[in-house]
Amino acid sequence: DQQVKQNSPSLSVQEGRISILNCDYTNSMFDYFLWYKKYPAEGPTFLISISSIKDKNEDGRFTVFLNKSAKHLSLHIVPSQPGDSAVYFCAAIKSSGDKLTFGTGTRLAVRP
Amino acid sequence: GAVVSQHPSWVICKSGTSVKIECRSLDFQATTMFWYRQFPKQSLMLMATSNEGSKATYEQGVEKDKFLINHASLTLSTLTVTSAHPEDSSFYICSASRVHTEAFFGQGTRLTVV
């Protein structure tokens, strides 16, 4: 049972444009969400997070939006850069628990 | 940010041998560490939760006798793949948290069993 889903396995974007990565979840108990970036053969690196009490969090070129009623979050990268090319995982956690549940990942390719 | 160091980054071993992977939190104490496994083009799958000073908690379907976890100190957890077989070949990643919503990941270990 995949509680966190990233329905787009891949995304290709032109450099300078906006990249939008989507994530859906089914467990309403999740109340904290994170985005990680992963290069091949490396561990994930933390990008940005959002608490369920917010609907937006921004950090430089990265913005995460949360729609609790739709159980949907998205990561916006603008402007996209070739160095952003990687696999992006969203993850969710319950504040009462300590296990991250990961989505299946979206491979982003930013074309020069 | 906090640093989690994982060693080795890659290892090749013969079928039937055991391999130990270390995960260290370098600048904070981690009472809980997590071990994940990633198959090609798939998500990170949680294998077990490693608790300092107590037994690890394994996820359903993960053989505890196959994947031995020892969390001997607040900065070190080890995963030993015992009697490795080719199907154990994978990418193993550990993570440690200062608070439960802040997870830092090691660099990962690519295990190839031949």
CSV table of C-alpha atoms in Angstrom, one decimal:
chain,number,residue,atom,x,y,z
A,1,ASP,CA,0.0,0.0,0.0
A,2,GLN,CA,1.8,3.1,-1.3
A,3,GLN,CA,0.7,5.9,1.1
A,4,VAL,CA,2.8,8.5,-0.6
A,5,LYS,CA,2.7,8.6,-4.4
A,6,GLN,CA,4.6,10.5,-7.1
A,7,ASN,CA,2.7,9.7,-10.2
A,8,SER,CA,5.1,11.2,-12.6
A,9,PRO,CA,8.3,9.1,-12.9
A,10,SER,CA,10.1,11.7,-14.9
A,11,LEU,CA,9.9,15.3,-15.9
A,12,SER,CA,11.9,17.3,-18.5
A,13,VAL,CA,12.1,21.1,-18.3
A,14,GLN,CA,14.0,23.8,-20.1
A,15,GLU,CA,16.6,25.7,-18.2
A,16,GLY,CA,15.2,28.9,-16.7
A,17,ARG,CA,11.6,27.6,-16.7
A,18,ILE,CA,9.6,26.4,-13.7
A,19,SER,CA,9.8,22.7,-12.6
A,20,ILE,CA,6.7,21.4,-10.8
A,21,LEU,CA,6.9,18.1,-9.0
A,22,ASN,CA,3.8,16.6,-7.5
A,23,CYS,CA,3.1,14.3,-4.6
A,24,ASP,CA,-0.1,12.8,-3.3
A,25,TYR,CA,-0.7,11.0,0.0
A,26,THR,CA,-3.5,8.9,1.4
A,27,ASN,CA,-2.8,8.9,5.2
A,28,SER,CA,-4.5,11.9,6.8
A,29,MET,CA,-2.4,11.3,9.9
A,30,PHE,CA,0.7,12.7,8.1
A,31,ASP,CA,1.3,16.2,9.3
A,32,TYR,CA,4.8,17.0,8.1
A,33,PHE,CA,6.2,16.7,4.6
A,34,LEU,CA,9.7,16.9,3.2
A,35,TRP,CA,11.3,16.9,-0.2
A,36,TYR,CA,14.7,15.3,-0.8
A,37,LYS,CA,17.0,15.4,-3.8
A,38,LYS,CA,19.0,12.4,-4.8
A,39,TYR,CA,21.8,11.8,-7.2
A,40,PRO,CA,22.7,8.3,-8.4
A,41,ALA,CA,24.8,6.3,-5.9
A,42,GLU,CA,24.4,9.0,-3.2
A,43,GLY,CA,22.1,9.4,-0.2
A,44,PRO,CA,19.2,11.8,-0.4
A,45,THR,CA,19.8,15.4,0.7
A,46,PHE,CA,17.1,17.5,2.4
A,47,LEU,CA,15.6,20.3,0.3
A,48,ILE,CA,12.6,21.8,2.0
A,49,SER,CA,9.8,20.8,4.3
A,50,ILE,CA,6.3,22.0,5.3
A,51,SER,CA,4.1,21.5,8.3
A,52,SER,CA,0.5,20.7,7.9
A,53,ILE,CA,-0.4,24.0,9.6
A,54,LYS,CA,1.0,25.9,6.6
A,55,ASP,CA,0.1,25.8,3.0
A,56,LYS,CA,3.3,27.3,1.6
A,57,ASN,CA,7.0,27.3,2.5
A,58,GLU,CA,9.6,29.1,0.4
A,59,ASP,CA,13.4,28.8,0.4
A,60,GLY,CA,15.2,30.5,-2.4
A,61,ARG,CA,14.3,28.9,-5.7
A,62,PHE,CA,12.3,26.2,-4.0
A,63,THR,CA,8.7,26.5,-2.8
A,64,VAL,CA,6.5,23.8,-1.5
A,65,PHE,CA,2.7,24.0,-1.5
A,66,LEU,CA,0.4,21.9,0.6
A,67,ASN,CA,-3.2,21.3,-0.1
A,68,LYS,CA,-4.5,19.3,2.9
A,69,SER,CA,-8.0,18.9,1.6
A,70,ALA,CA,-6.7,17.3,-1.6
A,71,LYS,CA,-3.9,15.5,0.2
A,72,HIS,CA,-1.5,16.9,-2.3
A,73,LEU,CA,1.8,18.7,-2.2
A,74,SER,CA,4.0,20.1,-4.9
A,75,LEU,CA,7.5,21.4,-5.2
A,76,HIS,CA,8.2,24.3,-7.5
A,77,ILE,CA,11.7,25.1,-8.6
A,78,VAL,CA,12.2,28.4,-10.4
A,79,PRO,CA,14.2,29.1,-12.3
A,80,SER,CA,15.3,25.6,-13.0
A,81,GLN,CA,19.0,24.9,-13.5
A,82,PRO,CA,20.9,22.0,-15.1
A,83,GLY,CA,22.3,21.2,-11.7
A,84,ASP,CA,18.8,20.5,-10.4
A,85,SER,CA,18.7,17.4,-12.6
A,86,ALA,CA,18.2,14.5,-10.1
A,87,VAL,CA,15.6,12.3,-8.6
A,88,TYR,CA,13.2,14.1,-6.2
A,89,PHE,CA,11.5,12.2,-3.4
A,90,CYS,CA,8.7,13.5,-1.3
A,91,ALA,CA,8.3,12.1,2.2
A,92,ALA,CA,5.7,12.3,4.9
A,93,ILE,CA,5.8,11.7,8.6
A,94,LYS,CA,3.4,11.7,11.5
A,95,SER,CA,4.4,14.0,14.4
A,96,SER,CA,3.5,11.1,16.7
A,97,GLY,CA,5.8,8.7,14.9
A,98,ASP,CA,9.3,8.7,13.6
A,99,LYS,CA,9.2,6.9,10.3
A,100,LEU,CA,9.5,8.7,7.1
A,101,THR,CA,7.3,7.3,4.3
A,102,PHE,CA,8.8,8.0,0.9
A,103,GLY,CA,7.2,8.5,-2.5
A,104,THR,CA,8.5,6.6,-5.5
A,105,GLY,CA,10.5,9.6,-6.8
A,106,THR,CA,10.4,11.8,-9.9
A,107,ARG,CA,13.4,12.1,-12.2
A,108,LEU,CA,13.9,15.7,-13.2
A,109,ALA,CA,16.0,16.6,-16.2
A,110,VAL,CA,16.7,20.2,-16.8
A,111,ARG,CA,17.8,20.8,-20.4
A,112,PRO,CA,20.4,23.6,-21.1
B,1,GLY,CA,23.7,20.9,8.4
B,2,ALA,CA,24.3,17.7,10.4
B,3,VAL,CA,26.5,15.1,8.8
B,4,VAL,CA,25.8,11.4,8.7
B,5,SER,CA,28.7,9.3,7.4
B,6,GLN,CA,28.2,5.9,5.9
B,7,HIS,CA,31.0,3.4,5.1
B,8,PRO,CA,31.9,1.8,2.8
B,9,SER,CA,30.4,3.6,-0.2
B,10,TRP,CA,30.6,0.4,-2.2
B,11,VAL,CA,31.5,-3.2,-1.6
B,12,ILE,CA,31.7,-6.4,-3.7
B,13,CYS,CA,31.6,-9.6,-1.8
B,14,LYS,CA,31.3,-13.3,-2.6
B,15,SER,CA,28.1,-15.2,-2.1
B,16,GLY,CA,27.9,-16.7,1.3
B,17,THR,CA,30.0,-14.1,3.1
B,18,SER,CA,28.9,-11.3,5.4
B,19,VAL,CA,29.2,-7.6,5.0
B,20,LYS,CA,29.1,-4.9,7.6
B,21,ILE,CA,28.0,-1.3,6.8
B,22,GLU,CA,28.6,1.5,9.3
B,23,CYS,CA,26.5,4.6,9.8
B,24,ARG,CA,27.8,7.4,12.0
B,25,SER,CA,26.3,10.7,13.1
B,26,LEU,CA,29.3,13.0,13.1
B,27,ASP,CA,28.1,16.1,15.0
B,28,PHE,CA,25.1,15.0,16.9
B,29,GLN,CA,23.8,12.1,19.0
B,30,ALA,CA,21.2,10.0,17.4
B,31,THR,CA,19.1,7.8,19.6
B,32,THR,CA,17.4,6.5,16.5
B,33,MET,CA,18.8,5.6,13.1
B,34,PHE,CA,17.0,4.1,10.1
B,35,TRP,CA,18.2,1.7,7.5
B,36,TYR,CA,16.7,1.8,4.0
B,37,ARG,CA,17.2,-0.2,0.8
B,38,GLN,CA,16.7,1.1,-2.6
B,39,PHE,CA,16.2,-1.1,-5.7
B,40,PRO,CA,16.9,0.4,-9.1
B,41,LYS,CA,14.3,3.0,-10.1
B,42,GLN,CA,12.3,2.4,-7.0
B,43,SER,CA,11.6,4.3,-3.8
B,44,LEU,CA,13.5,4.0,-0.5
B,45,MET,CA,12.1,1.2,1.4
B,46,LEU,CA,12.5,1.3,5.2
B,47,MET,CA,14.1,-1.9,6.5
B,48,ALA,CA,14.4,-1.3,10.2
B,49,THR,CA,14.6,1.3,12.9
B,50,SER,CA,17.8,1.1,15.0
B,51,ASN,CA,17.4,2.1,18.6
B,52,GLU,CA,20.5,2.8,20.8
B,53,GLY,CA,20.8,0.2,23.5
B,54,SER,CA,17.9,-1.9,22.4
B,55,LYS,CA,16.9,-4.2,19.7
B,56,ALA,CA,16.1,-3.0,16.2
B,57,THR,CA,12.5,-2.9,15.0
B,58,TYR,CA,12.2,-4.5,11.6
B,59,GLU,CA,9.6,-3.8,9.0
B,60,GLN,CA,7.4,-6.5,7.7
B,61,GLY,CA,9.1,-8.9,5.3
B,62,VAL,CA,12.6,-8.0,6.4
B,63,GLU,CA,14.5,-11.0,7.9
B,64,LYS,CA,16.1,-9.9,11.2
B,65,ASP,CA,18.5,-12.9,11.1
B,66,LYS,CA,19.7,-11.8,7.6
B,67,PHE,CA,20.1,-8.2,8.3
B,68,LEU,CA,21.7,-7.7,11.7
B,69,ILE,CA,21.5,-4.3,13.2
B,70,ASN,CA,23.6,-3.1,16.2
B,71,HIS,CA,23.2,0.4,17.6
B,72,ALA,CA,26.0,0.3,20.2
B,73,SER,CA,26.4,4.0,20.8
B,74,LEU,CA,24.6,7.3,20.2
B,75,THR,CA,26.7,7.9,17.1
B,76,LEU,CA,27.1,4.5,15.5
B,77,SER,CA,24.7,1.9,14.0
B,78,THR,CA,25.8,-1.0,11.9
B,79,LEU,CA,24.0,-3.2,9.4
B,80,THR,CA,25.5,-6.6,8.7
B,81,VAL,CA,24.2,-8.5,5.7
B,82,THR,CA,24.8,-12.1,6.7
B,83,SER,CA,25.4,-14.9,4.2
B,84,ALA,CA,24.9,-12.5,1.4
B,85,HIS,CA,23.4,-13.7,-1.9
B,86,PRO,CA,23.1,-12.0,-5.3
B,87,GLU,CA,19.5,-11.0,-4.5
B,88,ASP,CA,20.9,-8.9,-1.6
B,89,SER,CA,22.7,-6.7,-4.1
B,90,SER,CA,21.2,-3.3,-3.6
B,91,PHE,CA,21.8,0.3,-2.5
B,92,TYR,CA,21.6,0.6,1.3
B,93,ILE,CA,21.2,4.0,3.0
B,94,CYS,CA,21.1,5.0,6.6
B,95,SER,CA,19.6,8.0,8.2
B,96,ALA,CA,19.8,9.7,11.6
B,97,SER,CA,17.5,12.3,13.2
B,98,ARG,CA,18.1,15.0,15.7
B,99,VAL,CA,14.4,15.5,16.0
B,100,HIS,CA,11.9,13.3,14.3
B,101,THR,CA,11.1,15.6,11.5
B,102,GLU,CA,14.8,16.2,10.6
B,103,ALA,CA,16.4,13.2,8.9
B,104,PHE,CA,19.9,13.3,7.5
B,105,PHE,CA,21.1,10.6,5.2
B,106,GLY,CA,24.4,8.9,4.8
B,107,GLN,CA,26.0,8.6,1.4
B,108,GLY,CA,24.7,5.1,0.8
B,109,THR,CA,26.5,1.8,0.2
B,110,ARG,CA,26.3,0.0,-3.1
B,111,LEU,CA,26.5,-3.8,-2.3
B,112,THR,CA,27.2,-6.2,-5.1
B,113,VAL,CA,27.2,-9.9,-4.3
B,114,VAL,CA,28.9,-12.1,-6.9
